[in-house]
Coordinates of C-alpha atoms in Angstrom, one line a residue:
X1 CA -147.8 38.0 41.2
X2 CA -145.9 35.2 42.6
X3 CA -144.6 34.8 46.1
X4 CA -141.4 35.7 46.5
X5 CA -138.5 32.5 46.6
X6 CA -138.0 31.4 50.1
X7 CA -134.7 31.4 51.7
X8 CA -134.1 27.6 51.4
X9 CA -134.5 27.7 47.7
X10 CA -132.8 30.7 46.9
X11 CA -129.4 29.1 48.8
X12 CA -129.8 25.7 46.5
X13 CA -130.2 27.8 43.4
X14 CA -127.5 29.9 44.6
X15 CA -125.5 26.9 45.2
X16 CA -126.0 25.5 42.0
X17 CA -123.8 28.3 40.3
X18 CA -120.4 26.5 40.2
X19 CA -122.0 23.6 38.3
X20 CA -123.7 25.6 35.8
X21 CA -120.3 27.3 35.0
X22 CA -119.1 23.8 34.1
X23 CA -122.3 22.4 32.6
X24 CA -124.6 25.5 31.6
X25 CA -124.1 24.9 27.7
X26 CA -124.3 21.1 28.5
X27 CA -127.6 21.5 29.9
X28 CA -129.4 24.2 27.7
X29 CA -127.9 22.6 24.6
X30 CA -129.8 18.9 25.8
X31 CA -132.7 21.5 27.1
X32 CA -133.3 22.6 23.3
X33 CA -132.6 19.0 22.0
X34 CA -135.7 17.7 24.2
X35 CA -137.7 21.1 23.6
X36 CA -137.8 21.1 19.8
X37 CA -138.6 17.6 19.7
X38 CA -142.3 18.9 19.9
X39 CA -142.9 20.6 16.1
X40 CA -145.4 23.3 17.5
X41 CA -142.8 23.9 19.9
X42 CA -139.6 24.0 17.7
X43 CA -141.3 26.3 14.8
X44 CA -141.1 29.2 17.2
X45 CA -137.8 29.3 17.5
X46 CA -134.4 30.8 14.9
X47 CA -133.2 27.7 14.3
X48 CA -130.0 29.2 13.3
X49 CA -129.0 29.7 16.1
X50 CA -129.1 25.9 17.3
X51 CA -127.1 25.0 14.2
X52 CA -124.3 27.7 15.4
X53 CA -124.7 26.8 19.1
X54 CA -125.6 30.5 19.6
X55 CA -128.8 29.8 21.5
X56 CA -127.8 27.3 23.9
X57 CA -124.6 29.8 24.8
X58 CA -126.9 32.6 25.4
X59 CA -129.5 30.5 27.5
X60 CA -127.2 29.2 29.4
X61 CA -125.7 32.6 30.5
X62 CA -129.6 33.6 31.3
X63 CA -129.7 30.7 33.6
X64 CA -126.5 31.8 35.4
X65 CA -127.4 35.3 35.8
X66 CA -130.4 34.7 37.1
X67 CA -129.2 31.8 39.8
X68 CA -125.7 34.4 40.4
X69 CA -128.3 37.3 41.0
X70 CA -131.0 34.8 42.9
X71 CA -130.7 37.1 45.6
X72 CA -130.7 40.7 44.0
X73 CA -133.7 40.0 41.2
X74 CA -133.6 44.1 40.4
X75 CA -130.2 43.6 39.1
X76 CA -132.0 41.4 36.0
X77 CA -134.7 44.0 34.9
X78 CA -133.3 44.7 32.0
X79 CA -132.4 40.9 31.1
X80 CA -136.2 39.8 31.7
X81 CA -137.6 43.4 29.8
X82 CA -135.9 42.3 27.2
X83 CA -136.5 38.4 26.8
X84 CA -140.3 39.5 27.2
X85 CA -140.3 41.8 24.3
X86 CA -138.7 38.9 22.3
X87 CA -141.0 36.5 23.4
X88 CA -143.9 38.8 22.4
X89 CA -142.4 39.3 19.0
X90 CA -142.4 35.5 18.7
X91 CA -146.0 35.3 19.8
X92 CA -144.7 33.0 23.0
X93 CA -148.1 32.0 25.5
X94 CA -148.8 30.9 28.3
X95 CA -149.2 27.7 27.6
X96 CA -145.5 27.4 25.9
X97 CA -144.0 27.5 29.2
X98 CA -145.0 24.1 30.7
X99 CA -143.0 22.4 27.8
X100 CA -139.9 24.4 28.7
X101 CA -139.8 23.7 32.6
X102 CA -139.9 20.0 31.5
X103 CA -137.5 20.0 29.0
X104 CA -135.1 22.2 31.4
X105 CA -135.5 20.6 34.2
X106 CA -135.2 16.9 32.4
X107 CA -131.4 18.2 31.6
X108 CA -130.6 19.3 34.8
X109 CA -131.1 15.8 35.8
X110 CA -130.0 14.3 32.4
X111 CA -126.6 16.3 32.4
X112 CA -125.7 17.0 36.3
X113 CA -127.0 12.9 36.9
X114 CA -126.8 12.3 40.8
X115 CA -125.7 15.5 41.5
X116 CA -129.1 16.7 40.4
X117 CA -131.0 15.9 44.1
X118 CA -134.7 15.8 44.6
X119 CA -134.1 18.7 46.7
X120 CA -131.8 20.6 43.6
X121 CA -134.8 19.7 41.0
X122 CA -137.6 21.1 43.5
X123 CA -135.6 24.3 43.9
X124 CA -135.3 24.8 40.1
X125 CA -139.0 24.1 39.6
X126 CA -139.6 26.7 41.8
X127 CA -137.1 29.3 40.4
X128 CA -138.1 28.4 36.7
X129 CA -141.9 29.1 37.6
X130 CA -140.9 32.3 39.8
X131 CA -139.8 34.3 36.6
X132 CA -141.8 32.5 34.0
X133 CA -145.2 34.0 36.3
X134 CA -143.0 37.3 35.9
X135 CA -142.7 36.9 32.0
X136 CA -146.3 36.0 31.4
X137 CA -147.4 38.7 33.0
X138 CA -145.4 41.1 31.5
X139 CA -145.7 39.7 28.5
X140 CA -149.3 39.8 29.1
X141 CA -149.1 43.7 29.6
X142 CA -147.4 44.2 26.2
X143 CA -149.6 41.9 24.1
X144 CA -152.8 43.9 25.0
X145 CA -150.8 47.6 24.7
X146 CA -150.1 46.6 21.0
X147 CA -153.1 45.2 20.5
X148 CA -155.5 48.2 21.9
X149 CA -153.2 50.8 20.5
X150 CA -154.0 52.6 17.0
X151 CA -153.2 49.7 14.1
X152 CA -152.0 47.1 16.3
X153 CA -152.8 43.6 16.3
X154 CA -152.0 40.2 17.8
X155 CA -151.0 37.2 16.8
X156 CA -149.4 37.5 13.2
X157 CA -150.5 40.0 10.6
X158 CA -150.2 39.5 6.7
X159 CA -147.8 42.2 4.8
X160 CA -147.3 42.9 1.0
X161 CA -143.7 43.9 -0.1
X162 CA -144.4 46.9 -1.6
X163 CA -141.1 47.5 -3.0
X164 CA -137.4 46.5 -2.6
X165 CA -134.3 47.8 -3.2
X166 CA -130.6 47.3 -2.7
X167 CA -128.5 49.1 -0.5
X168 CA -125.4 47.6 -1.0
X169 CA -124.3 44.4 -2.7
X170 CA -125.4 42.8 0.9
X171 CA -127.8 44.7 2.0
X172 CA -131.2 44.5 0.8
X173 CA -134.4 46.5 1.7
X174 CA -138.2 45.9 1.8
X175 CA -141.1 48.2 2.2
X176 CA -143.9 46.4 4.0
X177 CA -148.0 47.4 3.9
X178 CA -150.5 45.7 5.5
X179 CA -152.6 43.5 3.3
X180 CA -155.9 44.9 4.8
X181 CA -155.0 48.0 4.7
X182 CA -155.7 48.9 7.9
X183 CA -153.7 51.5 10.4
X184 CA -150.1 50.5 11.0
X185 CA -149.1 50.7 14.6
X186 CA -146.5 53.4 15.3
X187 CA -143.4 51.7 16.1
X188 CA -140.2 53.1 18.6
X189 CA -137.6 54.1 16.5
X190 CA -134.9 51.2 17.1
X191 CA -137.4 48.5 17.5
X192 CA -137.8 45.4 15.4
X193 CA -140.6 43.3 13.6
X194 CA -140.8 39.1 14.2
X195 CA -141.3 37.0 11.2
X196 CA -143.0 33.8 10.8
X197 CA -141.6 32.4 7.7
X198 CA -142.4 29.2 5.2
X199 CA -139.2 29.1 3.6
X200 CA -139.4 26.0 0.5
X201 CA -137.0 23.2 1.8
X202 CA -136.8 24.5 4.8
X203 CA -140.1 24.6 6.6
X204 CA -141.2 27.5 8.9
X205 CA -138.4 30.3 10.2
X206 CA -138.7 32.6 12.5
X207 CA -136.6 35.8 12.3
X208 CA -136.7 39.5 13.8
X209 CA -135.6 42.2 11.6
X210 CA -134.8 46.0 12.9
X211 CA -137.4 48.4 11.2
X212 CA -135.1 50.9 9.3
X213 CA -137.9 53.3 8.7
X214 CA -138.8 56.6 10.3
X215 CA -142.0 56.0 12.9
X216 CA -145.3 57.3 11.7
X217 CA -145.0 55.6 8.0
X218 CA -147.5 54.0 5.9
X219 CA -145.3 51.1 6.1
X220 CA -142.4 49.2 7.5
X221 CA -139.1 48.9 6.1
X222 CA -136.9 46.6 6.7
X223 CA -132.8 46.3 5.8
X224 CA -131.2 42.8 5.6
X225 CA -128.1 41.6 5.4
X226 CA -127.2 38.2 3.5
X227 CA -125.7 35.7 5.5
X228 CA -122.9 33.4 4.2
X229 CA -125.2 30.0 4.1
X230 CA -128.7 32.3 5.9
X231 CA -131.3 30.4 4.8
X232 CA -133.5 33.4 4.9
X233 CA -131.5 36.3 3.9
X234 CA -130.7 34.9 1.2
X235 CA -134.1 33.9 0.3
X236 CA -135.7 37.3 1.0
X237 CA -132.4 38.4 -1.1
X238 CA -132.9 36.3 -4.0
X239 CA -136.8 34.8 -3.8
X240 CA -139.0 37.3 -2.3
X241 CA -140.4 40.1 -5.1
X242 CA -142.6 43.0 -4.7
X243 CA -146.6 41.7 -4.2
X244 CA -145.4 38.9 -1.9
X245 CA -146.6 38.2 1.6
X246 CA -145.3 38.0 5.0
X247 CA -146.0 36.8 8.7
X248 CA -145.2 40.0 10.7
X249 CA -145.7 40.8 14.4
X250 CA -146.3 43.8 16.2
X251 CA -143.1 45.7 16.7
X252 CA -141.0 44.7 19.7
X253 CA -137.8 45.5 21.2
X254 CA -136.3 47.5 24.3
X255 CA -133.8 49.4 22.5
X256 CA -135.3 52.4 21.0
X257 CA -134.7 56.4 21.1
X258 CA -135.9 58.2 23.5
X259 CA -137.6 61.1 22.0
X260 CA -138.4 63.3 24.9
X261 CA -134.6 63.9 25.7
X262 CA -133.3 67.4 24.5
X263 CA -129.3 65.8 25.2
X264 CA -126.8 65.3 22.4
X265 CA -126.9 61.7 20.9
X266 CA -124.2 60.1 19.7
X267 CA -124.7 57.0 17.3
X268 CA -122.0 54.1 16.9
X269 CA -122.4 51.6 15.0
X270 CA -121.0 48.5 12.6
X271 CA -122.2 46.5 9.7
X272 CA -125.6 46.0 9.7
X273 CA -126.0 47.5 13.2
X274 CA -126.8 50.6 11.4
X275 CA -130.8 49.3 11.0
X276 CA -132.2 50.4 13.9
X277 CA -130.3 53.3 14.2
X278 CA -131.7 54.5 10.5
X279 CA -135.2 54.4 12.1
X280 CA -134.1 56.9 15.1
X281 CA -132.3 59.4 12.8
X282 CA -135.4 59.1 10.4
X283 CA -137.3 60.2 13.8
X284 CA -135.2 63.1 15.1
X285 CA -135.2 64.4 11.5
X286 CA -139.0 64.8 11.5
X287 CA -138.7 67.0 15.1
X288 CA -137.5 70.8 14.8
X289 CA -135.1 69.6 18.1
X290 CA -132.0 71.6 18.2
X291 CA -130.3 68.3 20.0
X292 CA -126.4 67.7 18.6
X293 CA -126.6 64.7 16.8
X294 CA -123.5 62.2 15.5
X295 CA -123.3 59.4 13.5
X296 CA -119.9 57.3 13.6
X297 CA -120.5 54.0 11.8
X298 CA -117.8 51.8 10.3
X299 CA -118.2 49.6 7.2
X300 CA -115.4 47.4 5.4
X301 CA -115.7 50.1 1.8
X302 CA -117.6 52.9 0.6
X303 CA -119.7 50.9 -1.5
X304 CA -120.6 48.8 1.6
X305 CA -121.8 51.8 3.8
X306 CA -125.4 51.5 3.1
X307 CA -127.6 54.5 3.8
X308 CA -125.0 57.1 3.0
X309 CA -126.9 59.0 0.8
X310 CA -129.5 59.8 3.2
X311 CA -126.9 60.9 6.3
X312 CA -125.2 63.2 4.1
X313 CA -128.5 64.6 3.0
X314 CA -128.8 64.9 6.6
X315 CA -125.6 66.6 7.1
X316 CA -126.5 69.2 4.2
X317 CA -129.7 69.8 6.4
X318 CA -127.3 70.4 9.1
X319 CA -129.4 68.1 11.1
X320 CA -126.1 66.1 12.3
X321 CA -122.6 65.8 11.5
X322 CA -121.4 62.3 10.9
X323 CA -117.8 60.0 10.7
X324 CA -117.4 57.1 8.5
X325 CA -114.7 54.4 8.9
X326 CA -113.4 51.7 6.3
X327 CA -111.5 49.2 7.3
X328 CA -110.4 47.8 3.9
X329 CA -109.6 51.0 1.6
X330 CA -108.0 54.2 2.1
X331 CA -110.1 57.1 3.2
X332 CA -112.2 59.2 0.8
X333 CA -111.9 63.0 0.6
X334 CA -113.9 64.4 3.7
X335 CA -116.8 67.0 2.6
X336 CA -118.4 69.7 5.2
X337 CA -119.8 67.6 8.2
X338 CA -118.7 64.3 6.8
X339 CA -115.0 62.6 8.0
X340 CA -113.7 59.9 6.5
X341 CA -111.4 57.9 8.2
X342 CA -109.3 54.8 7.2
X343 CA -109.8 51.5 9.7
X344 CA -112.0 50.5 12.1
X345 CA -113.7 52.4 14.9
X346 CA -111.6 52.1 17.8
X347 CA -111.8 52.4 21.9
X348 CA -109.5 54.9 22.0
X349 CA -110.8 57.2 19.2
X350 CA -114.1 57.0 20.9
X351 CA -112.4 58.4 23.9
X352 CA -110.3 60.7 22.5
X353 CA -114.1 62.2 20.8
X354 CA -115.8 61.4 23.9
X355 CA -119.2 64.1 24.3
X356 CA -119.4 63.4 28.3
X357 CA -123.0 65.2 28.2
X358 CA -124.7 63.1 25.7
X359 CA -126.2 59.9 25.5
X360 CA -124.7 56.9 23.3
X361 CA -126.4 54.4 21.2
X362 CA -124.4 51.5 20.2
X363 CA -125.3 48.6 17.6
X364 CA -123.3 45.8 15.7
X365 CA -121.3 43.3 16.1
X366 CA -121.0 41.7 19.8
X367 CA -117.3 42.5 19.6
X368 CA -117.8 46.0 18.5
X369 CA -119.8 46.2 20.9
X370 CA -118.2 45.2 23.8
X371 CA -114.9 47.6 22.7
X372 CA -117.1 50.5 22.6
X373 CA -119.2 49.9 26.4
X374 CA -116.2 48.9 27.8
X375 CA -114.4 52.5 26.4
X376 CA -117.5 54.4 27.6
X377 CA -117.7 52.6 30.9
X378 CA -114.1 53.4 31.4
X379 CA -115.0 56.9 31.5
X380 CA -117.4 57.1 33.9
X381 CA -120.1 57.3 32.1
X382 CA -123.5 56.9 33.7
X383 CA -125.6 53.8 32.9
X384 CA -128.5 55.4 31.5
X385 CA -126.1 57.5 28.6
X386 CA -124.9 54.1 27.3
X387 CA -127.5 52.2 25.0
X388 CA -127.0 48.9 22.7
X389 CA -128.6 46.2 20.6
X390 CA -127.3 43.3 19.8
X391 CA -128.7 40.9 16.5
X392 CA -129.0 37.3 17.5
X393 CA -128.6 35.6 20.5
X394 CA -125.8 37.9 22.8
X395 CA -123.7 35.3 24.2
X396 CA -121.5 38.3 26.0
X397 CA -122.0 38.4 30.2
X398 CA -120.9 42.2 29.9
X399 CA -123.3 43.0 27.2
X400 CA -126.2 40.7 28.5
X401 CA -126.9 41.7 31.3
X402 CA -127.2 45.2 31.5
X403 CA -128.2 46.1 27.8
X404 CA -130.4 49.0 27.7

C-alpha cells in the first residue's frame, strides 16, 4: 500500500488544476504521441481512439479528476474500479507503468515549458506513482480471482467462432468456444471480453466487446456493430467466418447486474448499448425471480432493433414488459406487453414513467446517456439505483466520474 500524498504535494497538484483545464488534451495527446512510440507499448492500446482524439479527451479528464479530487481520493472509486478492470482486460503489468510516468511526465514539461517547476514535476511523479501502486494492486487482485476461479485464465486465451449470425444489417453476432475445450469462466452479466487482434494491413488491434450472452453458457457471444471506416468491425463483419480464431481475455467490466437484488429493474438503452443489457435479461430469465423487469430501448427502425425477437419472447413468458422507440419511422401496432412509440427516448418520458423503487441500467450513446442520468438524477434518485456503461473512451465529466 502506498503512503498516503503529503500535504505539500497534494497543494501543488491541487494547484496545477487551472492549467490542466487549459492544457489537459495538450498534454495527454503529446503523452500518447511519446507513449506509442515504443511498439510493445502502443499494441495495447484501441488505436481508434487516437485517430478520433477520443483517448487523449478522456485521459485528460482522468488527470483532472484525480488532481480536482487530490484531496477527497474516495470520491474516485468508481473512476479507478473501473480503469483497473479495463486494464485487466488489456492484459496491462506492472512493468507497463514505468513507460507511462515518463511519457506523462515528459509532457507536462514539453507542453506547460517553464511553468512545469522542478518542484510541479516532483509532485506529479509522486501523484502518478500514488495511484498507479493503487492500480497494480488491484489489478493484481483481479488477475489472480480470474485466474483461480473455475475456467479462467490469464494472459490471452485462443477462441473458435462457432457460429455467426446477423442481427440487423449492422449488427453482427459471434459465438465464441474455447479452442481447448476447457471450462469457460462464468462471466457478470453486463461485462465485456478484450481482444487482441492481427487485423491484415493493419497490424495488431485491441478491442473490448460486451458479451451478449446469458452467464453460465458453453460460450461467449458477442454483438457488433459496424463502424463507418472501423477497421475491425468491419473486418469481423466481412472477414471473420465460423472455425476462425481469436485473442480473448478473461471477462472484465464494472457494469454488470446485480443478481441478488429482488427490486424492479428498469433497462434504457440506444443502439448498440443494448449488448450488455442482452446478457442481464438472458440472466434474470434463467431465475424463477418475481422482480418487475422493463426494457425501453430506442433504435432508428424496426429492422434496426436487434434482439427483438427474443424480448418479445420474453414478454409472451411474461418475464418483462418492454417499450421500443424509432426515431425514423412511424410506430408499429403495439401487441400485449410490447409499446411502440415513434421518436427517440426522451428525459421527460423517462420521468413521466419514472418506477422510483427500482433500479436503472443505462447504456448507449454518451449523449443518451447523459439525457437519461441527468433525468433520473433530477428526481432524486439515489446513486446506487442509477447504473451505465459507456463503449469507448467516455469523454463526459458527468458520466465519468461516477459511472456505476
Amino acid at each position: 500500500m502506498s503512503a498516503p500524498l503529503d500535504d505539500r504535494t497534494r497543494a501543488i497538484i491541487s494547484a496545477t488544476v487551472p492549467a490542466l483545464k487549459a492544457h489537459g488534451t495538450a498534454i495527454t495527446t503529446e503523452m500518447y504521441k511519446r507513449l506509442l512510440s515504443t511498439p510493445a507499448i502502443r499494441d495495447l492500446f484501441n488505436l481508434s481512439h487516437q485517430q478520433d482524439g477520443e483517448q487523449p479527451k478522456a485521459l485528460a479528464l482522468a488527470v483532472l479528476c484525480y488532481a480536482e479530487h487530490i484531496n477527497d481520493l474516495g470520491a474516485l472509486g468508481g473512476m479507478v474500479e473501473r480503469i483497473a478492470e479495463k486494464h485487466v482486460g488489456l492484459n496491462i503489468l506492472p512493468e507497463h507503468y514505468p513507460y507511462v510516468a515518463e511519457a506523462l511526465l515528459g509532457a507536462i514539461g514539453h507542453v506547460l515549458g517553464d511553468a512545469a517547476t522542478p518542484e510541479i514535476a516532483e509532485a506529479w511523479g509522486k501523484a502518478y506513482w500514488f495511484l498507479a501502486d493503487i492500480l497494480i494492486g488491484r489489478e493484481k487482485q483481479i488477475y489472480e480471482e480470474h485466474e483461480d476461479a473455475p475456467g479462467g485464465w490469464a494472459g490471452w486465451r485462443a477462441f473458435r467462432v462457432r457460429s455467426r449470425h446477423n442481427e440487423t444489417s449492422t449488427i453482427a453476432s459471434f459465438e465464441l468456444a474455447p479452442v481447448d475445450g476447457g471450462a469457460l469462466f462464468r462471466h457478470k452479466a453486463g461485462q465485456y471480453l478484450s481482444f487482441k487482434l492481427d487485423v491484415p494491413g493493419h497490424g495488431s488491434q485491441r478491442r473490448n466487446y460486451s458479451i451478449s450472452s446469458a452467464p453460465g453458457a458453453d460460450h461467449y457471444r458477442i454483438s457488433v456493430r459496424r463502424q463507418d471506416d472501423g477497421v475491425v468491425s468491419t473486418w469481423l463483419h466481412d472477414t471473420v467466418k465460423v472455425g476462425d480464431q481469436l485473442q480473448v481475455a478473461n471477462p472484465a467490466g464494472d457494469f454488470f447486474l446485480d443478481e441478488s437484488s429482488e427490486l424492479p429493474v428498469v433497462f434504457l438503452t440506444a443502439g448498440v448499448g443494448l449488448t450488455p443489457v442482452i446478457s442481464m435479461l438472458g440472466a434474470l430469465a434463467q431465475t424463477s425471480s418475481s422482480r418487475k423487469i422493463r426494457y425501453v430501448h430506442g433504435a432508428d427502425t424496426t429492422a434496426l432493433a436487434a434482439f427483438r425477437p427474443e424480448i418479445e419472447a420474453l414478454v409472451d413468458r411474461g418475464v418483462l414488459t418492454a417499450d421500443f422507440f424509432y426515431a425514423k419511422e412511424n410506430a408499429p401496432v403495439g401487441r400485449r406487453g410490447v409499446a411502440a412509440h415513434a421518436g427517440r427516448v426522451t428525459a421527460a418520458w423517462v420521468t413521466e414513467n419514472l418506477d422510483r423503487s427500482a433500479t436503472y441500467y443505462v447504456c448507449g450513446p454518451d449523449s443518451f446517456m447523459r439525457d437519461m442520468v441527468d433525468a433520473l438524477r433530477a428526481e432524486k434518485l439515489a446513486p446506487e439505483q442509477i447504473r451505465y456503461e459507456f463503449f469507448g473512451s467516455a469523454s463526459d465529466p458527468a458520466l465519468v466520474l461516477s459511472a456505476a
